[in-house]
mmCIF file of N, CA and C in Angstrom:
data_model
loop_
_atom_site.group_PDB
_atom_site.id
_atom_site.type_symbol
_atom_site.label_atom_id
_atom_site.label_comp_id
_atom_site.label_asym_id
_atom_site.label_seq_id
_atom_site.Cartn_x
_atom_site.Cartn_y
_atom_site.Cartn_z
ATOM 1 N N UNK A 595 17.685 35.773 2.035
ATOM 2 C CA UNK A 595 16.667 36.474 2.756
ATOM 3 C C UNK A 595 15.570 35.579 3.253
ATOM 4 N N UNK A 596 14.532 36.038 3.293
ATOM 5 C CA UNK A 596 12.976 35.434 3.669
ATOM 6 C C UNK A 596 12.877 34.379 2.980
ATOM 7 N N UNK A 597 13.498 33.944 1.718
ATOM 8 C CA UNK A 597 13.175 32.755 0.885
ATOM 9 C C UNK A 597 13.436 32.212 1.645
ATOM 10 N N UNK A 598 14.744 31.507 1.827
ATOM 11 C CA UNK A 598 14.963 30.529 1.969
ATOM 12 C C UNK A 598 14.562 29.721 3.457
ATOM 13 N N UNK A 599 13.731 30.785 4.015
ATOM 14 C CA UNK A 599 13.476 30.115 5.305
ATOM 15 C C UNK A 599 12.051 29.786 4.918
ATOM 16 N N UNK A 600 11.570 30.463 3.930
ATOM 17 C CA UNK A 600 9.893 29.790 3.622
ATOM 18 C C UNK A 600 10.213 28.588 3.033
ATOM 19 N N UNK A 601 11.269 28.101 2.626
ATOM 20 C CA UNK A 601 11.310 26.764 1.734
ATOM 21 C C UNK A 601 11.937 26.168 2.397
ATOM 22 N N UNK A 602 12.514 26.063 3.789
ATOM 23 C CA UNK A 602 13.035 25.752 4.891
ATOM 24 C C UNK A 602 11.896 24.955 5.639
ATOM 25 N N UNK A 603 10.932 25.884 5.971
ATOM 26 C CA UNK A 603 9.433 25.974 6.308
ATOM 27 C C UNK A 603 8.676 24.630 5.822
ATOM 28 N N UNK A 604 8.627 24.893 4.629
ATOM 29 C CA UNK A 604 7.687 24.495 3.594
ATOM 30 C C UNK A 604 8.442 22.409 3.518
ATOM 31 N N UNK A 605 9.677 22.517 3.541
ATOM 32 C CA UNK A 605 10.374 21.390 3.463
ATOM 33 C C UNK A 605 10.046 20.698 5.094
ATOM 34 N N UNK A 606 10.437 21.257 5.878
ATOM 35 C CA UNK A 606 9.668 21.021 7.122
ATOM 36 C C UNK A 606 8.397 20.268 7.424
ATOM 37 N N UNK A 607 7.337 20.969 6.232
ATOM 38 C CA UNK A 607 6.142 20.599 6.506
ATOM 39 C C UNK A 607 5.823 19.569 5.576
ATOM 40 N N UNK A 608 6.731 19.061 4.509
ATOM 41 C CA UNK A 608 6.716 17.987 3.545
ATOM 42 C C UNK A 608 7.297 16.962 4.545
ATOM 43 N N UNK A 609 8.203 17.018 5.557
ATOM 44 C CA UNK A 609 8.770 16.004 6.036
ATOM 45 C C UNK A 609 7.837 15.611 6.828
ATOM 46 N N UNK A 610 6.673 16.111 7.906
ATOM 47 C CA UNK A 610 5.989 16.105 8.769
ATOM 48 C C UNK A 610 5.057 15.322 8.449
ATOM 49 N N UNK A 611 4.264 15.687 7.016
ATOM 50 C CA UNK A 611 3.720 14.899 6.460
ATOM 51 C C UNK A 611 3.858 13.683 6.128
ATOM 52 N N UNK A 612 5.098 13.392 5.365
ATOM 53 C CA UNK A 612 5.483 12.454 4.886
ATOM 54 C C UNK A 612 5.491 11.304 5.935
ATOM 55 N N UNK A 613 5.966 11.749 6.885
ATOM 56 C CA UNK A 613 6.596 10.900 8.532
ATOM 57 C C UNK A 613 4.864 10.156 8.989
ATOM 58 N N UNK A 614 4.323 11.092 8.742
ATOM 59 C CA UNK A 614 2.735 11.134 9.557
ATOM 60 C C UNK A 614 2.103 10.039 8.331
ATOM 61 N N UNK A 615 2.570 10.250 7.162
ATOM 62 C CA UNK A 615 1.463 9.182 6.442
ATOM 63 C C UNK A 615 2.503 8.047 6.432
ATOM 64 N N UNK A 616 3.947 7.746 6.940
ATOM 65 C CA UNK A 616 4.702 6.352 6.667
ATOM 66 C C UNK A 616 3.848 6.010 8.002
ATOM 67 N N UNK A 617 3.571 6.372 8.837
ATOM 68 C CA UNK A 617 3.157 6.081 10.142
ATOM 69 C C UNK A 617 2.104 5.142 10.599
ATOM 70 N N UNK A 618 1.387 5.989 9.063
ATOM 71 C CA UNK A 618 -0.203 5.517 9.061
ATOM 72 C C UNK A 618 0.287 4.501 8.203
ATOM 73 N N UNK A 619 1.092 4.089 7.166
ATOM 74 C CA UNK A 619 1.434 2.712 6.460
ATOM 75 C C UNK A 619 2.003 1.520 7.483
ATOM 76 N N UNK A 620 2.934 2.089 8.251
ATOM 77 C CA UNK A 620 3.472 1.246 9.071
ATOM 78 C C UNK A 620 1.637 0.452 10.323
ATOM 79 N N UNK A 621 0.840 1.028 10.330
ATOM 80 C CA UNK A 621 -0.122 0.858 11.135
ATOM 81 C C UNK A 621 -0.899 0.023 10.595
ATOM 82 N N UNK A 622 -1.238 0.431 8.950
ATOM 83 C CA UNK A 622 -2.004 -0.391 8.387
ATOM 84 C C UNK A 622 -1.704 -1.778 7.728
ATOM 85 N N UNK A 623 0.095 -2.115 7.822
ATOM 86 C CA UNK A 623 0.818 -3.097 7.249
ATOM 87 C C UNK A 623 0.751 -4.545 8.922
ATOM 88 N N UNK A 624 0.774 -3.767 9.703
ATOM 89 C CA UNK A 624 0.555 -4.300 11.504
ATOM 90 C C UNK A 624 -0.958 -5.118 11.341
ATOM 91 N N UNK A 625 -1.902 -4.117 11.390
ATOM 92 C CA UNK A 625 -3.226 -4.641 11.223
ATOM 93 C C UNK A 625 -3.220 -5.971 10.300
ATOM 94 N N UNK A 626 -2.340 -5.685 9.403
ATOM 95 C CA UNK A 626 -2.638 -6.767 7.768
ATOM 96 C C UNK A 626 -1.974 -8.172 8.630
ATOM 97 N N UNK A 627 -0.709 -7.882 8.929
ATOM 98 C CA UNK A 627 -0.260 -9.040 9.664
ATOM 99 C C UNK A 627 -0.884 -9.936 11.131
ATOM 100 N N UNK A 628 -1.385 -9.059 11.325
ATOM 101 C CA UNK A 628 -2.439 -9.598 12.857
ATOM 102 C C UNK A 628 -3.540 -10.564 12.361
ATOM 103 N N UNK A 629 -3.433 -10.575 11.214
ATOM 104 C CA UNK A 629 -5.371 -10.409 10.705
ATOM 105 C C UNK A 629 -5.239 -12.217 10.894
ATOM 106 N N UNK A 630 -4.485 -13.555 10.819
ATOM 107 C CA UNK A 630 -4.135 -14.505 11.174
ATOM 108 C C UNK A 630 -4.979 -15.232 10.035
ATOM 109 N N UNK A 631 -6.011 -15.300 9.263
ATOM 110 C CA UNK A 631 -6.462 -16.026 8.242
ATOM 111 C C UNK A 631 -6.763 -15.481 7.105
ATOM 112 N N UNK A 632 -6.268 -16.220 5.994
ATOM 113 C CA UNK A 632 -5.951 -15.152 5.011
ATOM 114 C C UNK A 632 -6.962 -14.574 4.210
ATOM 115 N N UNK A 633 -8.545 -15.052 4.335
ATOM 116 C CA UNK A 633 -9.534 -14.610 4.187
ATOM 117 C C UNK A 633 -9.497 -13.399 4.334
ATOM 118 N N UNK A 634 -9.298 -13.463 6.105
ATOM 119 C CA UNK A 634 -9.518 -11.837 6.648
ATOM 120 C C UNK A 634 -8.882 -11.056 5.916
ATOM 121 N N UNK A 635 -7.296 -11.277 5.850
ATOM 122 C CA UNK A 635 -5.861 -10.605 5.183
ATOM 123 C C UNK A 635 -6.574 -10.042 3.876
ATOM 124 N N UNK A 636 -6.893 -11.187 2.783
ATOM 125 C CA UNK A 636 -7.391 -10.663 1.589
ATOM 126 C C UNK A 636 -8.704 -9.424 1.716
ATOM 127 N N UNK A 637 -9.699 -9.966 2.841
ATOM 128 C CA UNK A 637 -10.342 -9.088 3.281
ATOM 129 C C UNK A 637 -10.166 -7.338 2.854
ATOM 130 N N UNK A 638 -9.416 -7.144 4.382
ATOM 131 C CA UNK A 638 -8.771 -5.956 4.526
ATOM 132 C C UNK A 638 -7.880 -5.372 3.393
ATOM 133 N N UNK A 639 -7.431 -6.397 2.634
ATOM 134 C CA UNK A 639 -6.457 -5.643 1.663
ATOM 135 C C UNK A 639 -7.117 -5.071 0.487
ATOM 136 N N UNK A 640 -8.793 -5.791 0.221
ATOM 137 C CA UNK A 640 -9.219 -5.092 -1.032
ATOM 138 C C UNK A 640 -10.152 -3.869 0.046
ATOM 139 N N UNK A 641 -10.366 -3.665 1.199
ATOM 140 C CA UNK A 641 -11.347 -2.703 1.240
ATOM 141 C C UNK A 641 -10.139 -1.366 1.601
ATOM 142 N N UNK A 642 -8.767 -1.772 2.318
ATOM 143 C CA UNK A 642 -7.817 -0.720 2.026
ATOM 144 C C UNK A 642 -7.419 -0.710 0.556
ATOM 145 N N UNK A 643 -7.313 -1.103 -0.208
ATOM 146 C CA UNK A 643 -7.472 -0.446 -1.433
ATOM 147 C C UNK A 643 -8.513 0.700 -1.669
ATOM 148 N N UNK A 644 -9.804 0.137 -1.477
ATOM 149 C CA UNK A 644 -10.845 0.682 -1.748
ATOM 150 C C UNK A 644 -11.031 1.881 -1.460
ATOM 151 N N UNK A 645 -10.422 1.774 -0.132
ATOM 152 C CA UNK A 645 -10.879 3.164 1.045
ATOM 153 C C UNK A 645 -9.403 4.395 0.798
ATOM 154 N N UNK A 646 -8.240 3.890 -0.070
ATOM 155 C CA UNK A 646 -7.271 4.702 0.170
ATOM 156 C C UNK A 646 -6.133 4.423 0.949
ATOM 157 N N UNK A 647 -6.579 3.388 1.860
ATOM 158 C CA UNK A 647 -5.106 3.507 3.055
ATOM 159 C C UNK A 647 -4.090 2.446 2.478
ATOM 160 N N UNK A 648 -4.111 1.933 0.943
ATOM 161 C CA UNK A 648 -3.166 1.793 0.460
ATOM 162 C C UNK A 648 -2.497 2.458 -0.099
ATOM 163 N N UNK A 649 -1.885 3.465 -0.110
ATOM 164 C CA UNK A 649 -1.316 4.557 -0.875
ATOM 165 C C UNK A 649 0.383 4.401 -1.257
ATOM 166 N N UNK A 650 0.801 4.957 -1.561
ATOM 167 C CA UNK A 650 2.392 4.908 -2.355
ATOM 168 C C UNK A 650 3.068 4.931 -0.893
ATOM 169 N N UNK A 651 2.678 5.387 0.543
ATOM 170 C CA UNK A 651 3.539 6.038 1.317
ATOM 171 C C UNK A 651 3.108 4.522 1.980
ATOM 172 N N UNK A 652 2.110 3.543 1.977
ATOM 173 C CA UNK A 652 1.635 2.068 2.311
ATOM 174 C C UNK A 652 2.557 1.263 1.196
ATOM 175 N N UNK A 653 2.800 1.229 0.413
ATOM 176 C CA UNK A 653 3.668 0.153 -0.496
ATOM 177 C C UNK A 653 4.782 0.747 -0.174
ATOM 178 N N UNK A 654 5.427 1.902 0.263
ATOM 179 C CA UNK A 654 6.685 1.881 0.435
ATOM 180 C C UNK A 654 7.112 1.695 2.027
ATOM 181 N N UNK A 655 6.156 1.329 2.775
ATOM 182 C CA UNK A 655 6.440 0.926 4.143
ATOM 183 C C UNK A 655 6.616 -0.799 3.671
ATOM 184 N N UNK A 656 5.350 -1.416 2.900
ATOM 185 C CA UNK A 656 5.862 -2.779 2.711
ATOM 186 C C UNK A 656 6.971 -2.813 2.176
ATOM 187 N N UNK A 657 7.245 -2.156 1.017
ATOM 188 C CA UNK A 657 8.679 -2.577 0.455
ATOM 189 C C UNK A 657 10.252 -2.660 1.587
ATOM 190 N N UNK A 658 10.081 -1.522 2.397
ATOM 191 C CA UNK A 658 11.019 -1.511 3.329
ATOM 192 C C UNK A 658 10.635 -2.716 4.264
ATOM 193 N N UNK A 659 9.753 -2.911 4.562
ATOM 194 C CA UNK A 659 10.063 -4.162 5.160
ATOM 195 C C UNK A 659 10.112 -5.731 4.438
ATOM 196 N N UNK A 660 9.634 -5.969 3.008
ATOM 197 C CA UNK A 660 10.081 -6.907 2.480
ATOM 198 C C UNK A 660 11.337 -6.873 2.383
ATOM 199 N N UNK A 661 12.119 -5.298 2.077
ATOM 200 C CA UNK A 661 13.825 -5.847 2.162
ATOM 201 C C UNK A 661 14.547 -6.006 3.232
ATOM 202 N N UNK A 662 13.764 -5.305 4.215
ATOM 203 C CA UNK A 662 14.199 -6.017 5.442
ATOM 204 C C UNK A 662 14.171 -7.667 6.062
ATOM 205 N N UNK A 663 13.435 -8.263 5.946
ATOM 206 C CA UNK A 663 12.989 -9.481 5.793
ATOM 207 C C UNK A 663 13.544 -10.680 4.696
ATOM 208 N N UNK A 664 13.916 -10.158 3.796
ATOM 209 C CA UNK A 664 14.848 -10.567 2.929
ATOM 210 C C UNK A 664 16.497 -10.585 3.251
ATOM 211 N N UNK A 665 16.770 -9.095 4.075
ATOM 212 C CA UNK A 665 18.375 -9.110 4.537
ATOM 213 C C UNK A 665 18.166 -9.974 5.737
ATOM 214 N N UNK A 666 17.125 -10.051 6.697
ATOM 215 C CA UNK A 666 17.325 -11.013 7.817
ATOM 216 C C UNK A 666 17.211 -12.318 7.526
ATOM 217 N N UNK A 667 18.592 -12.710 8.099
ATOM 218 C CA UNK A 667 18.560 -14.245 8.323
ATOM 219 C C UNK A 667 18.593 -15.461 9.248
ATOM 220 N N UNK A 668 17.302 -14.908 10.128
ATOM 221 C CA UNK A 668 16.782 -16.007 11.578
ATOM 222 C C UNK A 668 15.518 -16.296 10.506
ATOM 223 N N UNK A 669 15.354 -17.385 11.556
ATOM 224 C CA UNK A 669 13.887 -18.641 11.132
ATOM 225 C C UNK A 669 13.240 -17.336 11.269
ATOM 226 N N UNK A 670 13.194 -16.305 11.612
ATOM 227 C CA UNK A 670 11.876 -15.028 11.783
ATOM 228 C C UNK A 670 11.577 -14.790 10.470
ATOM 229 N N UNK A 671 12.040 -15.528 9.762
ATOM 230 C CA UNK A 671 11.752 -14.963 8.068
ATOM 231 C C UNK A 671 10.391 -15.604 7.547
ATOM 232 N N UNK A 672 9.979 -16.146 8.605
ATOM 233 C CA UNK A 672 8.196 -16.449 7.814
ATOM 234 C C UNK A 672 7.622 -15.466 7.500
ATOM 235 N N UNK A 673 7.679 -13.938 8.157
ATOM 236 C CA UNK A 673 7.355 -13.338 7.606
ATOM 237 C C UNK A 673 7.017 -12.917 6.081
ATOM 238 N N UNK A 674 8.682 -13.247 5.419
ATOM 239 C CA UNK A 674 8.404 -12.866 4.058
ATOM 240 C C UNK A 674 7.682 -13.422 3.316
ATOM 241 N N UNK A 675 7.259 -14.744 3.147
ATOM 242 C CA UNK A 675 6.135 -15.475 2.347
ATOM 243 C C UNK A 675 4.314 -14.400 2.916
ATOM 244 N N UNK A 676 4.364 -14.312 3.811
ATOM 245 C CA UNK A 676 3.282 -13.106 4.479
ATOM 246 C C UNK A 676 3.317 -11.860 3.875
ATOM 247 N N UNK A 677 4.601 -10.865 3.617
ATOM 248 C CA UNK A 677 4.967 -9.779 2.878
ATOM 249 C C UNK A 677 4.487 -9.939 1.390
ATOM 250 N N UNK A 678 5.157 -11.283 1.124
ATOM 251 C CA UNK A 678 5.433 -11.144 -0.581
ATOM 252 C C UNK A 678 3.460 -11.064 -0.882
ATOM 253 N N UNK A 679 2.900 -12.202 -0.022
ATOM 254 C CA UNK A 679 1.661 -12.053 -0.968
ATOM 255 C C UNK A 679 1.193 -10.787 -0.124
ATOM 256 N N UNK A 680 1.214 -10.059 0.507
ATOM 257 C CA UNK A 680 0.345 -9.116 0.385
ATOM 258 C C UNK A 680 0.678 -7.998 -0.201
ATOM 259 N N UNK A 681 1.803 -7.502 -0.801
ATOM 260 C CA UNK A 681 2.603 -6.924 -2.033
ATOM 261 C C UNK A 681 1.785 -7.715 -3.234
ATOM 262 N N UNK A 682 1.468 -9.121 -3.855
ATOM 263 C CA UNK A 682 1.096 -9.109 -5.020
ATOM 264 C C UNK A 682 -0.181 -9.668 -4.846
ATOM 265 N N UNK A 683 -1.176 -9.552 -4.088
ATOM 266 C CA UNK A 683 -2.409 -8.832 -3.623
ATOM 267 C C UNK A 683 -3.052 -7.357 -3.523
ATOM 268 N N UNK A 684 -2.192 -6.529 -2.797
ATOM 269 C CA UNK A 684 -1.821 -5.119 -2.873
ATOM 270 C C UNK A 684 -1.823 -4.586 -4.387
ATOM 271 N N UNK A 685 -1.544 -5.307 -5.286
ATOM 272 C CA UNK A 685 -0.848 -4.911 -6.647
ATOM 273 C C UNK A 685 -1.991 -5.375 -7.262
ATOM 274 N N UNK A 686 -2.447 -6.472 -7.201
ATOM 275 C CA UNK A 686 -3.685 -7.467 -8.123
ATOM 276 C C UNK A 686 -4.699 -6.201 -7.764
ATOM 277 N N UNK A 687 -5.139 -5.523 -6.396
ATOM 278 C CA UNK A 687 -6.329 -5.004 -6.119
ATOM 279 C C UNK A 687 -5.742 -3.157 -6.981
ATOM 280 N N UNK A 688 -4.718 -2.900 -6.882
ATOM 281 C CA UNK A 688 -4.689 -1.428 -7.124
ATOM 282 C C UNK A 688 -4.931 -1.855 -8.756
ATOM 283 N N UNK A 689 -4.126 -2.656 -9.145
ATOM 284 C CA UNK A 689 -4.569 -2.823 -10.982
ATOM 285 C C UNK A 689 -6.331 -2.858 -11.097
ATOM 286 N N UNK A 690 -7.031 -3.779 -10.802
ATOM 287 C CA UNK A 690 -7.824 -4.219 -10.739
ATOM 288 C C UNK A 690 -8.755 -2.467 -10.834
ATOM 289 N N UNK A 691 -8.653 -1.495 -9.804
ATOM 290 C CA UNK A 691 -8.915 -0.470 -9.608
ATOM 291 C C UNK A 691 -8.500 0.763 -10.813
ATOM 292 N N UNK A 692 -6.990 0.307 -11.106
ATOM 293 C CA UNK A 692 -6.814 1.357 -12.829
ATOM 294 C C UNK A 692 -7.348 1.230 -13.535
ATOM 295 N N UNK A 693 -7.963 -0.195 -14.498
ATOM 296 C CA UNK A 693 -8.265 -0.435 -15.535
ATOM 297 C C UNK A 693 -9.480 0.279 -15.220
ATOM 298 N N UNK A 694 -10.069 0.641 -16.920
ATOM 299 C CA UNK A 694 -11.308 1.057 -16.687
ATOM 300 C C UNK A 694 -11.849 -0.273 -16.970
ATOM 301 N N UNK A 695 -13.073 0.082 -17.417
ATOM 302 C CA UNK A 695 -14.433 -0.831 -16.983
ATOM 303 C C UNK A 695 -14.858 -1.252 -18.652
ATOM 304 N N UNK A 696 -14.442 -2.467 -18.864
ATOM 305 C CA UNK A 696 -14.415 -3.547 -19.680
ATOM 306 C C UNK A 696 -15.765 -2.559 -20.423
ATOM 307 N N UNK A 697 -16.793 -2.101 -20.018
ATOM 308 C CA UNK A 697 -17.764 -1.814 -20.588
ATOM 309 C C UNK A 697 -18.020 -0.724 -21.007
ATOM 310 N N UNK A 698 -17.172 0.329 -20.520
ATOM 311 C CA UNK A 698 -17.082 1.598 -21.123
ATOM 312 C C UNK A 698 -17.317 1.591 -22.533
ATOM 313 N N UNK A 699 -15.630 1.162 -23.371
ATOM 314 C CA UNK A 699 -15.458 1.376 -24.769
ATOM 315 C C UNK A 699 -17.164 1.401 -25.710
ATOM 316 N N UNK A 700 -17.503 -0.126 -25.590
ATOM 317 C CA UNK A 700 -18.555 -0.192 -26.541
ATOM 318 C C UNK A 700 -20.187 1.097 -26.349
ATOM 319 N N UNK A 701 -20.078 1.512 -24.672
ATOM 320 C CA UNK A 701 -21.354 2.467 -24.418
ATOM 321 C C UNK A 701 -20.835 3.980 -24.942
ATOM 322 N N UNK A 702 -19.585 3.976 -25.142
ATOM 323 C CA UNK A 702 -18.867 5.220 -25.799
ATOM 324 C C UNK A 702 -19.172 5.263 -27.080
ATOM 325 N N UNK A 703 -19.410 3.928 -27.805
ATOM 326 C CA UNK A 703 -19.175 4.026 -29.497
ATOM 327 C C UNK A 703 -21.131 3.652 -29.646
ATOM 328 N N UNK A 704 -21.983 3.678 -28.644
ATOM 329 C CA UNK A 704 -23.130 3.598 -28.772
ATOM 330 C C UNK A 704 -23.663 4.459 -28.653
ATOM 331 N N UNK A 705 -23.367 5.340 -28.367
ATOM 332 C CA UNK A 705 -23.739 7.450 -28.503
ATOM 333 C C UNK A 705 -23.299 7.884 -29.539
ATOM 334 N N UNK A 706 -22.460 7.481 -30.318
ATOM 335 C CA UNK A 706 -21.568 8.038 -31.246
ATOM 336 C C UNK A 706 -22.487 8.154 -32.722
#
């Protein structure tokens, strides 16, 4: 009946999304590569952390193209030394962002 076209619907609008934020990864992975000194590169990569436009749907646009870049085999592969560090840059800044704050614990046990 009616279900299955609302979850028809609904799957529809997960794909739309999904498409629309690889879009915005694929855009923001372009920018990273343009950026030509790696100042800038490091730059941009901690304030997209900061701001969000690194997100899971942004590491899985890099990942598809690090394995892309990895299966290609022309001299075009400078790329991947470009990929790899901004994958473990990308990674240094989102950790950097989980941990809490070295200073918490002890202002927790100083109320106590």
């Amino acid at each position: 009946g009616g279900g299955s076209a609302a979850w028809k619907a609904l799957l529809e609008d997960i794909q739309v999304l999904t498409q629309s934020r690889m879009e915005k990864g694929k855009e923001v992975l372009l920018d990273l590569l343009e950026s030509g000194e790696i100042t800038v590169l490091d730059r941009k990569i901690t304030q997209g952390v900061k701001s969000g436009a690194m997100d899971p749907a942004f590491v899985a646009v890099l990942n598809l193209n690090i394995d892309d870049a990895q299966l290609s085999d022309t001299d075009e592969n400078a790329r991947l030394p470009m990929l790899g560090h901004i994958y473990t840059r990308v990674q240094e800044e989102l950790e950097k962002r989980a941990k809490p704050s070295a200073g918490v614990v002890p202002k927790l046990f100083r109320f106590a």
